[in-house]
């Protein structure tokens, strides 16, 4: 079954939008998909006959009796939490985590930066931390469980405020993306001889047959059973939409089905001989181009679906933003997609005529060349999704097989070159979608790993510690003194930007099944723990903890202006799109016009930009976004400017003005 990706988070409670049907999306239900042991709920653990004795008050994980520290986060076992009183422990855990939401976060300290200094510094013994204050309050409310002296609370809390431990520092290493190879430790077990994942976007003008083609392929390849197909057929016929039977397999929401229009990207999987294909069925309607951008940004290659029928192909080629064949082709090329399959669909409606195929190939071919597609990277294939011609086997219709002797669609997909992956670079996973799981403290993010790798289960070198100062009566000298408890938090594997919060990876799901490691190029759902979902947003990026992505609101771009009705001037309001985020912005400076052929500046500081011009501009965004310079990470360095529902420019980021610059 395909899973749907939204452009925004689908937090069940506080999120209300038109796409409400997807809010309860089942694709991320760890129960249903049988995530790995690390990701199972405590009930599932019990089912595995694992003796559950004490529950960690930090991460709530149920540990075995014999463990002195939490198996997941490394927190020392709190003797005050009695065996089996999981509810108490969990109640305590939540607010302790809540402490990390405070603006002045003092609970997380980079241990490798200054742990020895922190431990030896006497002054720190005189102070406490915010987490302590939280813990004190908690224990106060807990009454009998309190292990702190309530009488000393106010002064201690004041002390906490004075504590100046380096807080939750995110240290950006200079030239990090070039110099480091932090992902290499994850490569030693690289799967040998396994199929490469290929993210394949299905794009094209509205109603060209993208969903029908996707549904048909999945059915032919056994990913959708006959039983399911019969169900779709029956339901579609009942609603008077019999021709949408295959599209219904992809268009899951009531609104999509009633309107017969795809609104959000559907993600489905199948295996070809060479690839594990991730199919990204995009919406073709003009109104949903932002959703199409979000899904297609993950593509390694694309199938551009064309409706061959007379008038329909022509409609897709209309200029000024009306023809999505043009807009999608332009966007795909500027996403960096080089390999394109042009599937000329609905050939049954033109009696499989070679002349029509050749006409479309000539017209569209010259446009694709102007977008920058090399002829050798474009494959043309006539087919009919509805009549099952030329999809997974050669055409059986003599009208087509008499003149077309090339490969069928599935073989063309296998003939694509495997995509290059930035596996040895630091982790970059732009978040496409966020789903809050029903399991306590779990939240799943999905998207394509653009660089590096991510894995579960590794406790690795610890990254953070929590200092809790406990007041104890010293009987020998009748004084109170601070007793410092050091709680080491293990396994905070990823840094979540732009929030700067850390999270641990509990499980990873790839192609609907659990895996322990995912690498650049993989399209995954990552189950995170130890982070408030509020910090996870589409457009955020999971990073290697030592190599955060830049967050900026002012950027320099090199753009190509598309066909526009209104010229771009200084102050022009635009919608800025980058990976899975869009932000209102303004063009604040037009630095120069660049000669397309030579790449040299042809005019400095022009007042206006017109269609087809290349230029360097600066944009100011209303809010900061996660970005990289294009030369460092292509996927995070490509941007689009849209206005009045049309894409007006495509571009790359050439300079980032850091927030405090
Ligand atoms: P959007 O996602 O909304 O842009 O549409 P789409 O490109 O996914 O098109 P969809 O698959 O929903 O199909 C639109 C219509 O085209 C449906 O009525 C299909 O039955 C019809 N259709 C799709 N493929 C073929 C084909 O090969 N031949 C014929 N005759 N009709 C087709
Ligand atoms: Mg569709």
XYZ file of C-alpha atoms and ligand atoms in Angstrom:
694
model
C 0.000 0.000 0.000
C 1.281 3.424 -0.737
C 1.862 5.869 2.039
C 0.949 9.476 1.625
C 3.276 12.314 2.353
C 1.944 15.616 3.524
C 3.531 18.971 3.205
C 2.940 19.668 6.856
C 3.062 17.648 10.055
C 0.024 15.606 10.858
C -0.189 15.939 14.578
C -3.519 14.422 15.350
C -4.705 16.801 17.995
C -3.759 20.288 16.958
C -3.626 20.030 13.249
C -6.642 20.763 11.207
C -6.429 21.041 7.472
C -8.010 19.955 4.293
C -6.028 16.771 4.241
C -7.443 15.515 7.477
C -8.045 12.115 5.992
C -4.369 11.380 6.198
C -3.925 12.319 9.799
C -4.467 8.808 10.982
C -2.224 7.446 8.357
C -1.355 3.871 9.152
C 1.955 3.723 7.364
C 3.876 4.731 10.422
C 2.206 2.527 12.914
C 5.107 0.598 14.309
C 2.765 -2.114 15.485
C 1.501 -2.769 12.049
C 4.862 -2.734 10.404
C 6.663 -4.761 12.976
C 9.539 -2.437 13.678
C 12.713 -3.851 15.120
C 13.064 -4.886 18.739
C 14.454 -1.499 19.661
C 11.324 0.157 18.465
C 8.812 -2.104 20.083
C 6.549 -0.911 22.816
C 6.866 -2.267 26.289
C 3.874 -4.468 25.590
C 5.601 -5.944 22.626
C 8.651 -6.527 24.749
C 6.503 -8.403 27.182
C 5.162 -10.445 24.365
C 8.711 -11.470 23.645
C 8.913 -12.748 27.224
C 11.417 -10.148 28.202
C 11.178 -9.674 31.983
C 10.181 -6.060 32.571
C 11.225 -4.926 35.974
C 12.081 -1.268 36.143
C 11.148 1.576 33.918
C 13.685 4.285 33.114
C 12.500 7.609 34.462
C 14.261 9.468 31.679
C 13.296 7.610 28.521
C 10.586 5.337 29.997
C 12.195 2.207 28.544
C 11.394 -0.935 30.525
C 14.651 -2.554 31.602
C 15.543 -5.927 33.014
C 16.126 -6.269 36.738
C 19.821 -6.959 36.350
C 20.567 -3.684 34.526
C 22.021 -0.969 36.717
C 21.548 1.623 34.028
C 18.962 2.045 31.312
C 19.654 -0.067 28.282
C 18.505 2.680 25.970
C 19.675 5.984 27.375
C 22.241 4.891 29.945
C 20.609 6.673 32.866
C 21.524 5.116 36.207
C 18.756 3.148 37.783
C 16.946 5.200 40.366
C 16.522 3.064 43.456
C 13.590 5.184 44.559
C 11.553 3.955 41.624
C 10.123 0.736 42.887
C 9.890 -2.318 40.727
C 6.872 -2.411 38.559
C 5.803 1.167 39.354
C 6.185 2.159 35.790
C 3.452 4.698 35.932
C 5.248 6.751 38.570
C 8.442 6.611 36.629
C 6.821 7.658 33.406
C 5.040 10.528 35.057
C 8.396 11.710 36.294
C 10.117 11.262 32.987
C 7.915 13.479 30.914
C 8.489 16.728 32.764
C 12.203 16.032 33.014
C 12.257 15.935 29.253
C 10.039 18.944 29.299
C 12.944 20.765 30.854
C 14.693 20.645 27.524
C 11.947 22.801 26.074
C 13.004 25.729 28.165
C 14.668 28.499 26.298
C 17.656 28.286 28.561
C 18.307 24.611 28.207
C 20.814 23.504 30.738
C 20.253 19.809 30.800
C 22.410 18.914 27.864
C 26.085 19.540 27.927
C 28.553 18.431 25.347
C 30.582 16.046 27.409
C 33.440 15.835 24.973
C 33.792 19.600 25.118
C 34.251 20.101 28.780
C 33.288 17.181 30.921
C 36.545 17.034 32.802
C 36.423 20.737 33.474
C 32.846 20.441 34.560
C 33.591 17.651 36.946
C 36.625 19.248 38.519
C 35.333 22.768 38.789
C 34.403 23.386 42.434
C 32.174 26.261 41.521
C 29.854 23.968 39.688
C 29.340 22.018 42.855
C 27.758 25.103 44.342
C 25.205 25.359 41.655
C 22.581 23.220 40.186
C 20.905 22.893 36.859
C 17.557 23.707 35.428
C 16.803 20.062 35.192
C 17.414 19.848 38.867
C 14.917 22.599 39.488
C 12.434 20.702 37.387
C 13.229 17.510 39.173
C 12.869 19.197 42.528
C 9.482 20.566 41.599
C 8.454 17.195 40.377
C 9.542 15.497 43.485
C 7.832 18.130 45.511
C 4.583 17.417 43.792
C 5.231 13.727 44.069
C 5.299 14.127 47.836
C 6.352 10.871 49.335
C 8.764 10.049 46.551
C 10.658 13.260 47.042
C 14.320 12.781 47.660
C 15.076 16.478 47.986
C 14.910 18.752 50.976
C 11.902 20.958 50.253
C 12.988 23.673 52.653
C 15.996 24.491 50.578
C 14.154 24.703 47.300
C 13.996 28.481 46.714
C 17.673 29.137 47.256
C 18.643 26.199 45.158
C 16.426 27.271 42.335
C 18.130 30.650 42.425
C 21.456 28.932 42.287
C 20.300 27.024 39.292
C 19.723 30.245 37.443
C 23.293 31.304 38.125
C 24.772 28.118 36.763
C 26.601 28.770 33.552
C 27.302 25.369 32.192
C 27.735 25.409 28.453
C 24.283 24.513 27.326
C 23.318 22.211 24.559
C 26.082 23.561 22.405
C 25.907 22.845 18.754
C 29.365 23.421 17.488
C 29.609 23.784 13.788
C 32.931 22.491 12.554
C 34.642 24.574 9.955
C 34.177 23.292 6.452
C 32.540 20.295 8.040
C 31.020 18.866 4.920
C 34.327 18.792 3.113
C 36.737 17.758 5.817
C 34.951 15.090 7.716
C 33.937 11.564 7.099
C 31.773 10.912 10.154
C 29.577 8.462 8.325
C 32.365 6.034 7.531
C 31.913 4.009 10.705
C 28.556 3.020 9.338
C 29.924 1.648 6.147
C 31.693 -1.440 7.394
C 28.557 -3.561 7.133
C 27.428 -2.140 3.852
C 25.145 -4.631 2.243
C 26.960 -6.423 -0.511
C 25.205 -7.227 -3.721
C 21.872 -5.895 -2.533
C 19.624 -3.953 -4.841
C 20.193 -0.222 -4.964
C 17.309 2.011 -3.959
C 16.023 4.214 -6.741
C 13.686 7.070 -5.918
C 11.515 7.456 -8.963
C 9.160 10.433 -9.238
C 6.091 10.069 -11.451
C 5.308 13.555 -12.713
C 3.350 15.235 -15.493
C 0.309 17.297 -16.391
C -2.965 16.761 -14.560
C -4.895 13.647 -15.652
C -2.075 12.328 -17.818
C -2.470 8.968 -16.050
C 0.304 9.010 -13.407
C -1.706 7.296 -10.687
C -3.254 4.831 -13.117
C 0.225 3.966 -14.377
C 1.579 3.619 -10.821
C -1.365 1.523 -9.638
C -1.192 -0.684 -12.716
C 2.560 -1.272 -12.258
C 2.126 -2.186 -8.602
C -0.674 -4.589 -9.455
C 1.272 -6.239 -12.269
C 4.276 -6.646 -9.982
C 2.207 -8.186 -7.220
C 2.420 -5.285 -4.780
C -1.340 -4.907 -4.932
C -3.262 -8.162 -4.713
C -6.132 -9.142 -7.001
C -8.426 -9.031 -4.003
C -7.479 -5.436 -3.242
C -7.844 -4.531 -6.900
C -11.342 -6.027 -7.027
C -12.229 -3.973 -3.980
C -11.013 -0.769 -5.635
C -12.848 -1.628 -8.815
C -16.113 -2.243 -6.982
C -15.821 0.947 -4.938
C -14.834 3.055 -7.948
C -17.735 1.719 -10.014
C -20.185 2.366 -7.191
C -19.087 5.997 -7.168
C -19.372 6.206 -10.954
C -15.583 6.460 -11.316
C -14.857 3.104 -12.893
C -12.028 4.468 -15.033
C -10.153 5.493 -11.872
C -9.865 1.942 -10.526
C -6.066 1.831 -10.714
C -5.691 5.449 -9.621
C -7.671 4.609 -6.472
C -4.836 2.412 -5.340
C -2.720 5.564 -5.080
C -5.325 8.232 -4.348
C -6.459 7.122 -0.943
C -8.351 10.064 0.491
C -12.068 10.612 -0.012
C -11.469 14.035 -1.496
C -8.893 12.755 -3.986
C -11.213 9.951 -5.024
C -14.284 12.160 -5.328
C -12.436 14.765 -7.346
C -10.396 12.238 -9.324
C -7.323 14.349 -8.615
C -4.150 13.460 -6.729
C -3.437 16.043 -4.050
C -0.437 14.717 -2.125
C 2.478 12.512 -3.090
C 1.834 8.781 -2.665
C 4.877 6.656 -1.899
C 4.904 2.989 -2.917
C 7.576 0.342 -3.439
C 8.377 -2.404 -5.886
C 11.419 -4.384 -6.927
C 12.743 -4.499 -10.441
C 15.620 -6.759 -11.452
C 18.141 -4.105 -10.529
C 16.491 -1.690 -8.123
C 14.378 -1.364 -5.029
C 12.165 1.295 -6.518
C 10.508 3.943 -4.374
C 7.667 5.271 -6.475
C 6.654 8.873 -5.777
C 3.308 9.456 -7.482
C 3.021 13.237 -7.627
C -0.034 15.419 -8.087
C -0.316 17.000 -11.519
C -2.830 19.704 -10.729
C -1.438 23.215 -10.715
C -2.763 23.878 -7.203
C -0.624 21.124 -5.741
C 2.746 22.020 -7.234
C 4.185 22.694 -3.738
C 3.293 19.110 -2.777
C 4.777 17.871 -6.012
C 7.977 19.798 -5.192
C 8.176 18.229 -1.753
C 7.929 14.702 -3.130
C 9.895 15.141 -6.314
C 12.768 16.746 -4.389
C 13.623 13.205 -3.310
C 13.857 11.835 -6.834
C 16.900 10.204 -8.405
C 15.130 9.863 -11.740
C 11.686 10.670 -13.084
C 8.977 9.340 -15.338
C 7.323 12.244 -17.138
C 3.861 10.989 -18.081
C 2.296 12.534 -21.193
C -1.329 12.217 -22.271
C -1.013 11.415 -25.984
C -4.607 12.283 -26.847
C -5.154 15.248 -29.122
C -5.455 18.490 -27.172
C -4.245 16.988 -23.895
C -0.552 16.920 -24.767
C -0.901 20.467 -26.068
C -2.553 21.590 -22.811
C 0.408 20.284 -20.837
C 2.763 22.349 -23.006
C 1.013 25.684 -22.484
C 3.255 28.430 -21.176
C 2.770 30.895 -18.292
C 2.347 28.244 -15.642
C -0.679 26.475 -17.140
C 1.100 23.477 -18.628
C 2.420 21.231 -15.899
C 4.361 19.123 -18.415
C 6.614 22.154 -18.847
C 6.665 23.160 -15.195
C 7.332 19.646 -13.899
C 10.104 19.046 -16.443
C 11.768 22.329 -15.476
C 11.458 21.584 -11.785
C 12.802 18.045 -12.129
C 15.860 19.257 -14.001
C 16.556 21.917 -11.429
C 16.188 19.319 -8.673
C 19.233 17.766 -10.301
C 17.373 14.919 -11.992
C 19.277 14.039 -15.137
C 17.688 10.782 -16.195
C 14.187 11.079 -17.545
C 11.781 8.507 -18.936
C 9.098 10.116 -21.064
C 6.110 7.765 -20.899
C 3.727 8.734 -23.695
C 0.561 7.312 -22.198
C -2.994 6.816 -23.454
C -1.681 5.628 -26.813
C -4.896 3.578 -27.058
C -6.760 6.860 -27.554
C -4.702 7.681 -30.648
C -4.836 4.138 -32.052
C -1.144 3.654 -31.175
C -0.177 5.862 -34.106
C 3.547 6.287 -34.637
C 2.960 9.745 -36.142
C 1.453 11.040 -32.903
C 4.313 9.579 -30.889
C 6.880 11.164 -33.210
C 5.079 14.514 -33.129
C 5.123 14.597 -29.318
C 8.739 13.477 -29.239
C 9.811 16.302 -31.554
C 7.829 19.020 -29.781
C 8.686 17.990 -26.240
C 12.242 16.952 -27.121
C 13.323 20.468 -28.003
C 11.748 21.825 -24.814
C 13.531 19.220 -22.660
C 16.843 20.142 -24.290
C 16.195 23.773 -23.410
C 15.679 22.681 -19.790
C 19.117 21.070 -19.791
C 18.260 17.384 -20.282
C 20.834 15.599 -22.410
C 19.332 13.628 -25.279
C 21.233 10.530 -24.226
C 19.613 10.676 -20.775
C 16.046 10.828 -22.050
C 14.215 7.609 -22.992
C 10.943 7.765 -24.922
C 8.399 5.034 -24.549
C 4.841 4.692 -25.925
C 2.389 2.880 -23.664
C -1.116 2.586 -22.358
C -1.513 2.200 -18.628
C -5.202 1.479 -18.971
C -4.797 -1.171 -21.668
C -1.645 -2.598 -20.048
C 0.520 -2.077 -23.108
C 4.293 -1.913 -22.778
C 4.441 -1.750 -18.981
C 6.184 -4.879 -17.719
C 6.223 -6.880 -20.951
C 6.422 -6.005 -24.630
C 3.214 -4.739 -26.179
C 0.711 -7.352 -27.303
C -1.186 -4.914 -29.512
C -0.033 -5.258 -33.103
C -0.734 -1.573 -33.740
C 2.068 -0.742 -31.292
C 4.392 -3.728 -31.632
C 4.464 -3.246 -35.418
C 6.604 -0.132 -35.080
C 7.926 -0.029 -31.482
C 10.591 -2.611 -30.696
C 12.232 -0.915 -27.744
C 12.141 -1.846 -24.064
C 9.012 -1.969 -21.931
C 8.734 0.480 -19.020
C 10.071 -1.908 -16.362
C 13.160 -2.677 -18.458
C 13.699 1.019 -19.143
C 13.696 1.608 -15.379
C 16.345 -1.094 -15.031
C 18.420 0.549 -17.755
C 18.818 3.735 -15.665
C 22.240 4.447 -14.234
C 22.452 3.904 -10.458
C 22.448 7.256 -8.640
C 25.583 8.541 -6.913
C 25.313 8.773 -3.132
C 27.048 11.041 -0.609
C 27.417 8.246 1.921
C 30.714 9.410 3.376
C 29.440 12.904 4.177
C 27.781 13.845 7.478
C 24.184 12.811 7.934
C 21.563 14.949 6.212
C 17.954 13.824 6.267
C 15.545 16.591 5.274
C 12.266 15.858 7.015
C 9.400 15.438 4.597
C 6.745 14.258 6.976
C 6.237 13.922 10.733
C 3.915 11.437 12.383
C 3.304 11.272 16.083
C 3.076 7.633 17.083
C 0.754 6.286 19.680
C 3.662 4.694 21.490
C 4.681 6.974 24.360
C 7.434 9.371 23.416
C 7.810 8.135 19.866
C 7.629 10.216 16.757
C 8.411 9.155 13.204
C 9.963 11.355 10.565
C 10.228 10.356 6.943
C 12.224 11.528 3.990
C 15.171 10.734 1.812
C 18.625 10.484 3.314
C 20.602 12.925 1.220
C 23.987 12.317 2.799
C 25.633 10.097 5.366
C 23.991 7.274 7.198
C 21.880 6.610 10.241
C 21.610 3.528 12.387
C 19.844 2.207 15.424
C 20.976 0.505 18.556
C 24.461 1.903 18.757
C 25.173 3.370 22.141
C 28.371 4.773 20.798
C 30.343 7.390 22.652
C 28.063 9.326 24.959
C 27.259 12.843 24.004
C 25.397 14.389 26.871
C 25.122 14.224 30.560
C 22.687 15.446 33.077
C 23.954 16.846 36.332
C 21.607 16.543 39.251
C 22.630 18.043 42.562
C 21.008 16.420 45.497
C 21.055 17.976 48.948
C 21.935 15.475 51.614
C 22.370 15.805 55.352
C 25.923 15.113 56.377
C 25.522 13.539 59.825
C 29.177 13.901 60.747
C 29.237 17.696 60.558
C 25.465 18.400 60.755
C 25.583 20.267 57.506
C 23.904 19.903 54.219
C 26.074 19.434 51.213
C 25.518 18.937 47.528
C 25.872 15.475 46.212
C 26.339 15.456 42.499
C 24.754 12.724 40.470
C 26.076 12.365 37.003
C 23.640 10.815 34.619
C 25.106 9.907 31.301
C 22.745 9.980 28.390
C 23.800 7.540 25.727
C 22.785 7.154 22.174
C 21.645 10.642 21.244
C 22.398 9.801 17.701
C 20.988 12.661 15.699
C 20.758 16.391 15.921
C 17.455 17.851 14.831
C 17.693 21.212 13.124
C 16.624 23.979 13.249
C 15.619 23.302 16.878
C 19.081 22.088 17.900
C 17.544 19.261 19.915
C 19.005 15.779 20.071
C 17.074 12.563 19.575
C 17.858 8.888 19.627
C 17.002 6.618 16.753
C 14.861 3.745 17.962
C 14.045 2.112 14.657
C 14.244 2.658 10.936
C 11.746 1.563 8.328
C 12.737 1.227 4.689
C 10.435 -0.110 1.975
C 7.842 -0.798 4.684
C 10.172 -3.122 6.599
C 12.486 -2.562 9.538
C 16.232 -2.208 9.013
C 19.134 -1.304 11.268
C 21.053 1.071 8.996
C 20.000 3.421 6.234
C 22.344 5.267 3.930
C 22.307 8.185 1.544
C 19.684 7.634 -1.112
C 17.403 5.556 1.070
C 13.858 6.739 1.536
C 13.065 5.965 5.144
C 10.859 6.527 8.136
C 12.969 7.049 11.252
C 11.398 6.434 14.617
C 12.803 8.919 17.112
C 12.736 8.976 20.846
C 13.675 11.472 23.512
C 12.454 14.545 21.704
C 9.306 16.599 21.947
C 7.483 16.320 18.582
C 7.139 20.081 18.575
C 10.796 20.226 17.506
C 10.193 18.064 14.465
C 8.796 19.850 11.457
C 8.751 19.198 7.718
C 11.655 21.218 6.414
C 13.750 20.351 9.449
C 16.873 18.261 8.944
C 18.311 15.346 10.917
C 22.064 15.899 11.118
C 25.180 14.326 12.515
C 25.495 15.866 16.015
C 28.850 17.458 15.240
C 27.893 18.775 11.841
C 24.718 20.826 11.984
C 23.217 22.161 8.822
C 23.152 25.959 8.435
C 20.012 27.839 9.415
C 19.570 31.163 7.683
C 17.023 33.738 6.593
C 19.131 35.641 4.086
C 20.561 33.883 1.087
C 22.329 34.611 -2.150
C 20.979 32.639 -5.098
C 21.967 32.121 -8.674
C 18.662 31.891 -10.489
C 17.231 31.240 -13.910
C 14.081 33.286 -14.457
C 11.332 31.262 -16.154
C 8.515 32.577 -18.346
C 7.083 35.375 -16.240
C 4.390 37.960 -16.834
C 5.635 40.453 -14.243
C 9.342 41.303 -14.092
C 11.203 40.649 -10.843
C 12.266 43.834 -9.087
C 13.859 44.678 -5.746
C 11.168 44.153 -3.142
C 9.224 41.573 -5.193
C 7.421 39.253 -2.783
C 8.023 35.578 -3.553
C 7.350 32.174 -2.073
C 10.693 30.541 -1.374
C 10.768 26.735 -1.711
C 13.625 24.536 -0.600
C 13.512 20.758 0.008
C 10.383 20.315 2.146
C 9.805 23.843 3.313
C 8.327 27.000 1.890
C 8.693 30.451 3.340
C 7.468 33.904 2.416
C 10.380 36.000 1.146
C 11.385 39.156 -0.711
C 14.021 39.811 -3.306
C 16.163 42.371 -1.481
C 19.015 42.751 -3.925
C 19.631 42.020 -7.591
C 23.391 41.658 -7.629
C 23.967 41.044 -11.336
C 22.761 39.486 -14.557
C 24.929 36.593 -15.688
C 25.584 35.589 -19.268
C 24.101 32.108 -19.696
C 26.845 30.919 -22.047
C 29.984 32.362 -20.466
C 28.788 32.479 -16.860
C 30.281 35.970 -16.539
C 28.542 39.045 -15.181
C 26.913 40.874 -18.090
C 25.275 43.646 -16.079
C 25.805 44.781 -12.507
C 22.927 45.764 -10.213
C 20.087 45.815 -12.777
C 16.729 47.211 -11.699
C 14.598 44.438 -13.169
C 14.862 40.795 -14.197
C 12.950 39.419 -17.157
C 12.110 35.967 -18.522
C 15.000 33.643 -19.363
C 17.649 35.781 -17.607
C 20.281 34.252 -15.343
C 21.023 36.389 -12.324
C 22.512 36.570 -8.851
C 19.987 37.802 -6.292
C 19.676 38.036 -2.546
C 16.477 37.032 -0.801
C 15.317 37.731 2.718
C 13.036 35.115 4.232
C 10.370 35.747 6.864
C 11.681 32.785 8.827
C 15.001 30.963 8.851
C 15.281 27.630 7.026
C 17.800 24.785 6.955
C 20.084 25.185 3.951
C 23.498 24.328 2.517
C 25.458 25.915 -0.251
C 24.804 23.983 -3.430
C 28.464 23.064 -3.800
C 28.367 21.340 -0.396
C 25.043 19.533 -0.568
C 23.016 19.695 -3.748
C 19.750 18.551 -2.247
C 19.797 21.287 0.383
C 21.162 23.910 -1.972
C 18.427 24.021 -4.606
C 15.625 26.509 -4.333
C 12.591 27.755 -6.257
C 10.833 31.049 -6.275
C 7.079 31.010 -6.859
C 4.555 33.785 -7.170
C 0.780 33.757 -7.764
C 0.764 29.987 -8.068
C 3.528 29.824 -10.682
C 7.191 28.924 -10.459
C 8.970 32.088 -11.571
C 12.593 31.093 -11.013
C 14.732 28.077 -10.204
C 18.098 28.471 -8.569
C 20.950 27.309 -6.402
C 22.280 28.742 -3.152
C 25.650 30.362 -3.635
C 26.021 32.073 -0.278
C 24.488 31.815 3.163
C 24.333 34.837 5.427
C 24.548 33.282 8.878
C 21.859 34.453 11.247
C 24.139 36.520 13.425
C 26.189 37.822 10.487
P -3.503 13.758 -11.289
O -2.725 12.996 -10.303
O -4.720 14.346 -10.696
O -2.683 14.759 -12.001
O -4.011 12.714 -12.407
P -3.191 11.475 -12.937
O -2.136 11.927 -13.864
O -2.749 10.644 -11.801
O -4.288 10.719 -13.803
P -5.145 9.467 -13.345
O -4.305 8.276 -13.217
O -5.951 9.871 -12.183
O -6.036 9.261 -14.633
C -6.858 10.269 -15.154
C -7.803 9.646 -16.136
O -7.069 9.144 -17.245
C -8.571 8.456 -15.570
O -9.895 8.519 -15.996
C -7.904 7.263 -16.182
O -8.771 6.192 -16.384
C -7.445 7.816 -17.517
N -6.306 7.067 -18.045
C -5.122 6.855 -17.454
N -4.322 6.139 -18.254
C -5.004 5.875 -19.376
C -4.723 5.166 -20.588
O -3.658 4.611 -20.810
N -5.700 5.143 -21.525
C -6.903 5.733 -21.350
N -7.787 5.649 -22.318
N -7.206 6.404 -20.239
C -6.281 6.470 -19.261
Mg -2.709 11.055 -9.782
